[in-house]
mmCIF file of C-alpha atoms in Angstrom:
data_model
loop_
_atom_site.group_PDB
_atom_site.id
_atom_site.type_symbol
_atom_site.label_atom_id
_atom_site.label_comp_id
_atom_site.label_asym_id
_atom_site.label_seq_id
_atom_site.Cartn_x
_atom_site.Cartn_y
_atom_site.Cartn_z
ATOM 1 C CA MET A 1 11.816 37.526 4.993
ATOM 2 C CA THR A 2 10.037 38.429 1.748
ATOM 3 C CA THR A 3 6.761 36.472 1.392
ATOM 4 C CA LYS A 4 5.141 38.389 -1.447
ATOM 5 C CA VAL A 5 4.144 36.573 -4.648
ATOM 6 C CA GLY A 6 4.361 39.288 -7.314
ATOM 7 C CA ILE A 7 3.501 39.732 -10.989
ATOM 8 C CA TYR A 8 5.878 41.622 -13.267
ATOM 9 C CA LYS A 9 5.575 42.659 -16.888
ATOM 10 C CA CYS A 10 8.674 41.876 -18.921
ATOM 11 C CA ARG A 11 9.893 41.687 -22.512
ATOM 12 C CA SER A 12 11.147 38.474 -24.119
ATOM 13 C CA GLY A 13 12.395 39.309 -27.597
ATOM 14 C CA THR A 14 9.441 40.882 -29.387
ATOM 15 C CA GLN A 15 6.878 39.390 -26.977
ATOM 16 C CA THR A 16 5.457 40.696 -23.731
ATOM 17 C CA LYS A 17 5.459 38.156 -20.890
ATOM 18 C CA TRP A 18 3.931 38.159 -17.432
ATOM 19 C CA ARG A 19 6.221 36.701 -14.818
ATOM 20 C CA VAL A 20 5.190 35.502 -11.358
ATOM 21 C CA ARG A 21 7.992 35.632 -8.815
ATOM 22 C CA TRP A 22 8.248 34.363 -5.250
ATOM 23 C CA PHE A 23 10.986 33.764 -2.710
ATOM 24 C CA GLY A 24 12.016 30.623 -0.852
ATOM 25 C CA ARG A 25 12.599 30.361 2.877
ATOM 26 C CA PHE A 26 15.234 32.545 4.512
ATOM 27 C CA ASP A 27 18.629 30.829 4.863
ATOM 28 C CA PRO A 28 20.297 32.152 8.041
ATOM 29 C CA GLN A 29 23.719 30.893 6.937
ATOM 30 C CA THR A 30 23.776 32.937 3.733
ATOM 31 C CA GLY A 31 21.363 35.647 4.830
ATOM 32 C CA THR A 32 19.462 35.322 1.532
ATOM 33 C CA GLN A 33 16.359 33.821 -0.017
ATOM 34 C CA LYS A 34 16.350 31.892 -3.272
ATOM 35 C CA ARG A 35 14.100 33.423 -5.931
ATOM 36 C CA TYR A 36 11.771 31.446 -8.202
ATOM 37 C CA SER A 37 9.646 32.501 -11.173
ATOM 38 C CA ARG A 38 7.272 31.287 -13.853
ATOM 39 C CA SER A 39 6.323 33.133 -17.056
ATOM 40 C CA PHE A 40 2.944 33.359 -18.810
ATOM 41 C CA ASP A 41 1.769 34.802 -22.133
ATOM 42 C CA ARG A 42 -1.474 36.131 -20.647
ATOM 43 C CA LYS A 43 -1.902 38.298 -17.579
ATOM 44 C CA THR A 44 -5.053 36.419 -16.520
ATOM 45 C CA ASP A 45 -3.108 33.129 -16.361
ATOM 46 C CA ALA A 46 -0.372 34.785 -14.319
ATOM 47 C CA GLU A 47 -2.945 36.197 -11.879
ATOM 48 C CA LYS A 48 -4.543 32.770 -11.432
ATOM 49 C CA PHE A 49 -1.152 31.229 -10.738
ATOM 50 C CA GLN A 50 -0.279 34.028 -8.303
ATOM 51 C CA LYS A 51 -3.498 33.481 -6.373
ATOM 52 C CA SER A 52 -2.918 29.715 -6.336
ATOM 53 C CA LYS A 53 0.608 30.172 -4.959
ATOM 54 C CA ASP A 54 -0.600 32.563 -2.255
ATOM 55 C CA ASN A 55 -3.238 30.049 -1.189
ATOM 56 C CA GLN A 56 -0.801 27.122 -1.209
ATOM 57 C CA PHE A 57 1.780 28.963 0.881
ATOM 58 C CA GLY A 58 -0.974 30.035 3.255
ATOM 59 C CA GLU A 59 -1.988 26.381 3.677
ATOM 60 C CA GLY A 60 1.558 25.265 4.481
ATOM 61 C CA LEU A 61 3.155 24.347 1.125
ATOM 62 C CA LYS A 62 6.934 24.770 1.308
ATOM 63 C CA ARG A 63 8.239 27.865 -0.436
ATOM 64 C CA ASP A 64 11.219 25.916 -1.796
ATOM 65 C CA PRO A 65 10.403 22.965 -4.088
ATOM 66 C CA SER A 66 10.916 19.633 -2.323
ATOM 67 C CA HIS A 67 13.464 17.136 -3.664
ATOM 68 C CA GLU A 68 11.840 14.157 -1.917
ATOM 69 C CA THR A 69 11.529 11.100 -4.146
ATOM 70 C CA LEU A 70 8.414 8.954 -4.053
ATOM 71 C CA GLN A 71 10.178 5.859 -2.732
ATOM 72 C CA GLY A 72 12.425 7.725 -0.301
ATOM 73 C CA TYR A 73 9.508 9.528 1.310
ATOM 74 C CA ALA A 74 7.182 6.491 1.310
ATOM 75 C CA GLU A 75 9.764 4.184 2.907
ATOM 76 C CA ARG A 76 10.521 6.657 5.699
ATOM 77 C CA TRP A 77 6.797 7.191 6.234
ATOM 78 C CA LEU A 78 6.192 3.457 6.532
ATOM 79 C CA GLN A 79 9.168 2.906 8.837
ATOM 80 C CA TYR A 80 7.887 5.647 11.151
ATOM 81 C CA ARG A 81 4.432 4.027 11.245
ATOM 82 C CA VAL A 82 5.983 0.680 12.135
ATOM 83 C CA ASN A 83 8.215 2.117 14.871
ATOM 84 C CA PHE A 84 5.870 4.701 16.390
ATOM 85 C CA GLY A 85 2.444 4.274 14.805
ATOM 86 C CA GLY A 86 1.751 0.755 15.999
ATOM 87 C CA PHE A 87 1.602 -0.818 12.540
ATOM 88 C CA LYS A 88 1.489 -4.596 12.840
ATOM 89 C CA PRO A 89 3.455 -6.739 10.344
ATOM 90 C CA ALA A 90 0.346 -7.595 8.322
ATOM 91 C CA THR A 91 -0.630 -3.923 8.092
ATOM 92 C CA SER A 92 2.896 -2.958 7.054
ATOM 93 C CA LEU A 93 2.846 -5.651 4.370
ATOM 94 C CA ALA A 94 -0.448 -4.370 2.948
ATOM 95 C CA TYR A 95 0.897 -0.803 2.741
ATOM 96 C CA ARG A 96 4.096 -1.999 1.098
ATOM 97 C CA GLU A 97 2.105 -3.781 -1.619
ATOM 98 C CA SER A 98 0.233 -0.550 -2.380
ATOM 99 C CA PHE A 99 3.442 1.485 -2.385
ATOM 100 C CA ASP A 100 5.079 -1.025 -4.749
ATOM 101 C CA ARG A 101 2.235 -0.317 -7.163
ATOM 102 C CA LEU A 102 3.077 3.402 -6.929
ATOM 103 C CA TYR A 103 6.766 2.705 -7.637
ATOM 104 C CA ASP A 104 5.902 0.514 -10.630
ATOM 105 C CA PHE A 105 3.657 3.195 -12.160
ATOM 106 C CA PHE A 106 5.511 6.444 -11.382
ATOM 107 C CA GLY A 107 9.041 5.130 -10.880
ATOM 108 C CA PRO A 108 10.747 5.000 -7.453
ATOM 109 C CA ASP A 109 12.935 8.069 -8.139
ATOM 110 C CA ARG A 110 10.071 10.298 -9.279
ATOM 111 C CA LEU A 111 9.964 13.599 -7.384
ATOM 112 C CA LEU A 112 6.905 13.419 -5.158
ATOM 113 C CA ARG A 113 5.946 17.057 -5.776
ATOM 114 C CA THR A 114 5.693 16.480 -9.540
ATOM 115 C CA ILE A 115 2.833 13.960 -9.287
ATOM 116 C CA ASP A 116 -0.421 15.680 -10.203
ATOM 117 C CA GLN A 117 -4.115 14.839 -10.108
ATOM 118 C CA ARG A 118 -4.300 13.672 -13.731
ATOM 119 C CA GLU A 119 -1.540 11.113 -13.159
ATOM 120 C CA VAL A 120 -3.205 9.886 -9.987
ATOM 121 C CA MET A 121 -6.379 9.215 -11.993
ATOM 122 C CA GLU A 122 -4.308 7.315 -14.582
ATOM 123 C CA PHE A 123 -2.672 5.282 -11.803
ATOM 124 C CA LEU A 124 -6.021 4.283 -10.318
ATOM 125 C CA SER A 125 -7.398 3.419 -13.753
ATOM 126 C CA SER A 126 -4.416 1.162 -14.449
ATOM 127 C CA LEU A 127 -4.805 -1.015 -11.337
ATOM 128 C CA ARG A 128 -4.807 -4.695 -12.238
ATOM 129 C CA PRO A 129 -4.007 -7.955 -10.446
ATOM 130 C CA LYS A 130 -0.254 -8.541 -10.388
ATOM 131 C CA ASN A 131 -0.310 -10.947 -13.281
ATOM 132 C CA ALA A 132 0.207 -9.875 -16.890
ATOM 133 C CA LYS A 133 -2.168 -12.581 -18.120
ATOM 134 C CA ARG A 134 -5.115 -11.150 -16.211
ATOM 135 C CA LEU A 135 -6.583 -8.026 -17.822
ATOM 136 C CA GLU A 136 -9.598 -7.534 -15.587
ATOM 137 C CA PRO A 137 -9.410 -4.754 -12.958
ATOM 138 C CA LEU A 138 -8.912 -5.309 -9.263
ATOM 139 C CA SER A 139 -11.874 -6.138 -7.086
ATOM 140 C CA ASN A 140 -13.576 -3.224 -5.345
ATOM 141 C CA TRP A 141 -12.174 -4.455 -2.017
ATOM 142 C CA ALA A 142 -8.591 -4.263 -3.367
ATOM 143 C CA LYS A 143 -9.206 -0.863 -5.004
ATOM 144 C CA HIS A 144 -10.641 0.443 -1.734
ATOM 145 C CA ARG A 145 -7.515 -0.673 0.153
ATOM 146 C CA VAL A 146 -5.049 0.822 -2.360
ATOM 147 C CA LEU A 147 -6.964 4.109 -2.397
ATOM 148 C CA ARG A 148 -7.049 4.314 1.405
ATOM 149 C CA GLU A 149 -3.354 3.524 1.863
ATOM 150 C CA CYS A 150 -2.124 5.890 -0.860
ATOM 151 C CA SER A 151 -4.377 8.617 0.540
ATOM 152 C CA CYS A 152 -2.710 8.257 3.961
ATOM 153 C CA LEU A 153 0.733 8.724 2.384
ATOM 154 C CA PHE A 154 -0.205 11.725 0.239
ATOM 155 C CA GLY A 155 -2.159 13.300 3.103
ATOM 156 C CA THR A 156 0.999 13.346 5.217
ATOM 157 C CA ALA A 157 2.946 14.824 2.279
ATOM 158 C CA VAL A 158 0.441 17.700 2.212
ATOM 159 C CA LYS A 159 0.934 18.296 5.948
ATOM 160 C CA ASP A 160 4.706 18.292 5.379
ATOM 161 C CA GLY A 161 4.343 21.011 2.753
ATOM 162 C CA ILE A 162 5.509 18.832 -0.147
ATOM 163 C CA LEU A 163 2.232 18.624 -2.066
ATOM 164 C CA PRO A 164 -0.432 21.306 -2.490
ATOM 165 C CA ALA A 165 -3.282 18.783 -2.187
ATOM 166 C CA ASN A 166 -4.032 15.126 -1.509
ATOM 167 C CA TYR A 167 -5.139 13.939 -4.933
ATOM 168 C CA PHE A 168 -6.358 10.611 -3.560
ATOM 169 C CA ALA A 169 -8.669 12.191 -0.983
ATOM 170 C CA GLY A 170 -11.339 13.437 -3.388
ATOM 171 C CA VAL A 171 -11.642 10.198 -5.358
ATOM 172 C CA THR A 172 -14.990 8.437 -5.063
ATOM 173 C CA LYS A 173 -14.415 5.154 -3.260
ATOM 174 C CA PRO A 174 -15.601 1.985 -4.999
ATOM 175 C CA LYS A 175 -18.892 0.701 -3.676
ATOM 176 C CA LEU A 176 -18.401 -2.341 -1.480
ATOM 177 C CA PRO A 177 -21.011 -5.075 -1.289
ATOM 178 C CA GLU A 178 -23.096 -5.161 1.848
ATOM 179 C CA THR A 179 -22.152 -8.027 4.139
ATOM 180 C CA GLU A 180 -23.431 -9.499 7.350
ATOM 181 C CA TRP A 181 -19.967 -10.332 8.604
ATOM 182 C CA TYR A 182 -19.234 -10.176 12.286
ATOM 183 C CA TYR A 183 -15.646 -9.251 13.148
ATOM 184 C CA LEU A 184 -14.372 -11.303 16.076
ATOM 185 C CA LYS A 185 -12.508 -9.390 18.751
ATOM 186 C CA PRO A 186 -9.329 -11.055 20.098
ATOM 187 C CA ASP A 187 -10.936 -12.068 23.392
ATOM 188 C CA GLU A 188 -13.903 -13.566 21.531
ATOM 189 C CA PHE A 189 -11.582 -15.484 19.232
ATOM 190 C CA HIS A 190 -9.703 -16.975 22.172
ATOM 191 C CA ARG A 191 -13.013 -18.107 23.677
ATOM 192 C CA VAL A 192 -13.687 -19.966 20.413
ATOM 193 C CA LEU A 193 -10.259 -21.622 20.607
ATOM 194 C CA ALA A 194 -10.904 -22.635 24.208
ATOM 195 C CA VAL A 195 -13.767 -24.913 23.131
ATOM 196 C CA THR A 196 -12.108 -26.197 19.930
ATOM 197 C CA PRO A 197 -11.272 -29.866 20.607
ATOM 198 C CA THR A 198 -8.148 -30.582 18.521
ATOM 199 C CA LEU A 199 -4.895 -28.789 17.808
ATOM 200 C CA ARG A 200 -5.405 -29.119 14.033
ATOM 201 C CA GLU A 201 -8.814 -27.469 14.184
ATOM 202 C CA LYS A 202 -7.427 -24.686 16.364
ATOM 203 C CA LEU A 203 -4.625 -24.118 13.886
ATOM 204 C CA LEU A 204 -7.091 -23.913 10.987
ATOM 205 C CA TYR A 205 -8.924 -21.094 12.774
ATOM 206 C CA VAL A 206 -5.672 -19.398 13.837
ATOM 207 C CA LEU A 207 -4.284 -19.385 10.280
ATOM 208 C CA ALA A 208 -7.464 -17.704 9.071
ATOM 209 C CA TYR A 209 -7.617 -15.189 11.935
ATOM 210 C CA THR A 210 -3.952 -14.177 12.323
ATOM 211 C CA ALA A 211 -2.653 -14.716 8.769
ATOM 212 C CA GLY A 212 -5.772 -13.994 6.714
ATOM 213 C CA LEU A 213 -5.581 -17.311 4.875
ATOM 214 C CA ARG A 214 -8.576 -18.375 2.812
ATOM 215 C CA LYS A 215 -10.022 -21.807 3.588
ATOM 216 C CA ASN A 216 -8.502 -23.388 0.481
ATOM 217 C CA GLU A 217 -5.109 -21.805 1.222
ATOM 218 C CA ALA A 218 -5.095 -23.163 4.778
ATOM 219 C CA LEU A 219 -6.204 -26.673 3.749
ATOM 220 C CA SER A 220 -3.627 -26.808 0.921
ATOM 221 C CA LEU A 221 -0.763 -25.445 3.044
ATOM 222 C CA TYR A 222 2.452 -27.504 2.994
ATOM 223 C CA TRP A 223 5.009 -27.566 5.770
ATOM 224 C CA THR A 224 7.538 -26.355 3.179
ATOM 225 C CA ASN A 225 5.522 -23.114 2.900
ATOM 226 C CA ILE A 226 6.443 -22.226 6.479
ATOM 227 C CA ASP A 227 9.701 -20.534 7.479
ATOM 228 C CA PHE A 228 9.924 -21.123 11.235
ATOM 229 C CA ASP A 229 13.128 -19.088 11.604
ATOM 230 C CA LYS A 230 11.610 -15.943 10.048
ATOM 231 C CA GLY A 231 8.089 -16.605 11.301
ATOM 232 C CA GLU A 232 6.555 -16.374 7.827
ATOM 233 C CA ILE A 233 4.185 -18.231 5.521
ATOM 234 C CA LYS A 234 4.677 -18.131 1.757
ATOM 235 C CA ILE A 235 1.511 -18.500 -0.323
ATOM 236 C CA VAL A 236 2.667 -19.412 -3.824
ATOM 237 C CA ASN A 237 1.520 -21.444 -6.817
ATOM 238 C CA ARG A 238 2.516 -25.102 -6.536
ATOM 239 C CA PRO A 239 2.853 -27.354 -9.581
ATOM 240 C CA ALA A 240 1.313 -30.815 -9.679
ATOM 241 C CA SER A 241 3.351 -33.832 -8.653
ATOM 242 C CA LYS A 242 2.844 -37.530 -9.184
ATOM 243 C CA THR A 243 1.311 -37.682 -5.726
ATOM 244 C CA TYR A 244 -0.800 -34.539 -5.304
ATOM 245 C CA PRO A 245 -2.647 -32.032 -7.543
ATOM 246 C CA PRO A 246 -1.425 -28.444 -8.137
ATOM 247 C CA PHE A 247 -2.371 -25.464 -6.028
ATOM 248 C CA HIS A 248 -3.173 -22.088 -7.620
ATOM 249 C CA VAL A 249 -3.273 -18.857 -5.611
ATOM 250 C CA LYS A 250 -6.496 -16.893 -6.012
ATOM 251 C CA ASP A 251 -5.921 -13.724 -8.115
ATOM 252 C CA CYS A 252 -2.507 -15.237 -8.972
ATOM 253 C CA GLU A 253 -0.878 -13.000 -6.338
ATOM 254 C CA ALA A 254 1.801 -14.842 -4.376
ATOM 255 C CA ARG A 255 2.541 -13.298 -1.005
ATOM 256 C CA THR A 256 4.620 -13.702 2.154
ATOM 257 C CA ILE A 257 2.749 -13.294 5.432
ATOM 258 C CA PRO A 258 4.469 -12.507 8.745
ATOM 259 C CA LEU A 259 3.086 -14.522 11.661
ATOM 260 C CA PRO A 260 2.644 -13.607 15.333
ATOM 261 C CA SER A 261 4.551 -15.748 17.826
ATOM 262 C CA PHE A 262 1.259 -17.290 18.986
ATOM 263 C CA THR A 263 0.692 -18.825 15.543
ATOM 264 C CA VAL A 264 4.321 -19.944 15.176
ATOM 265 C CA ASP A 265 4.104 -21.711 18.564
ATOM 266 C CA LEU A 266 0.986 -23.639 17.527
ATOM 267 C CA LEU A 267 2.601 -24.613 14.215
ATOM 268 C CA SER A 268 5.671 -25.852 16.082
ATOM 269 C CA GLN A 269 3.518 -27.963 18.394
ATOM 270 C CA LEU A 270 1.688 -29.544 15.473
ATOM 271 C CA HIS A 271 4.921 -30.074 13.540
ATOM 272 C CA VAL A 272 6.145 -32.361 16.313
ATOM 273 C CA GLU A 273 3.006 -34.499 15.891
ATOM 274 C CA ALA A 274 2.940 -34.389 12.065
ATOM 275 C CA GLU A 275 2.589 -37.708 10.273
ATOM 276 C CA GLU A 276 5.659 -38.762 8.321
ATOM 277 C CA GLY A 277 5.255 -38.516 4.566
ATOM 278 C CA VAL A 278 2.250 -36.155 4.746
ATOM 279 C CA PRO A 279 3.152 -32.681 3.431
ATOM 280 C CA PHE A 280 -0.078 -30.964 4.533
ATOM 281 C CA VAL A 281 -0.178 -28.877 7.699
ATOM 282 C CA VAL A 282 -3.879 -29.065 8.541
ATOM 283 C CA LEU A 283 -5.058 -32.238 6.798
ATOM 284 C CA ASP A 284 -4.645 -35.508 8.679
ATOM 285 C CA GLY A 285 -5.978 -39.023 8.844
ATOM 286 C CA LYS A 286 -7.429 -40.386 5.605
ATOM 287 C CA ARG A 287 -7.820 -37.048 3.817
ATOM 288 C CA PRO A 288 -4.385 -36.961 2.115
ATOM 289 C CA ALA A 289 -4.992 -40.554 0.951
ATOM 290 C CA ARG A 290 -8.355 -39.535 -0.527
ATOM 291 C CA ILE A 291 -6.687 -36.659 -2.382
ATOM 292 C CA GLN A 292 -4.077 -39.046 -3.768
ATOM 293 C CA ALA A 293 -6.755 -41.472 -4.896
ATOM 294 C CA LYS A 294 -8.722 -38.810 -6.728
ATOM 295 C CA TRP A 295 -5.564 -37.379 -8.289
#
């Protein structure tokens, strides 16, 4: 198999061109290699390109240009991570949100190999909350997550020989504020639940721990937001009614959250005990009446 990347002097009309040629992988069925080339006006540019190609092939870049589309490759990558990489539903959902941002910016059918560093910088600069009315950029936490998840995808594409480099890897990560948070381990969380006196209080903690709900989202949650058959919670904007005030999602980003069976079981238990005419999941007693009075 011919692996040489060569430079050849050639004539194009009245001009002299410098052409860099290289061969693709050997096809045992045809017994041939496909030939590729690129022309330059200056020899120095051709030599730089030749050296770059030699280095890329040496680092594992495929000799034949890949025809993988952005969406096709990303969806297979994510499915593999779910099936064999241990991705939990919440993790898969977070990656899918980041990949949807890639599809919206580059287009789902864009050839993955044609995305370059300049376009990656433009993509990161364009990140905004998913609401056309909000012009401010994403928070540093959200930027950090998108950068990390896209970097994982492009890093694998480099290992597969599709891309010459991971253009997300060298980007300076946004500075995150220092926190004094303590992350509860599962066994520690269950010890907290063991001493929590009521089912409603337990469910408030469980919704925060297993579904990532903010306090206001959990307290404002309606039973109609829960799909017991699919095991999902839908966090969406809710208009005002004659009885209760509206609910607005923070950052205006509606989302659907898959739930573990443990959380669904607790919700089912509480649903049996739910007061008739009260739409709230967590609130009980006089609290809904107080909300009505204020509204």
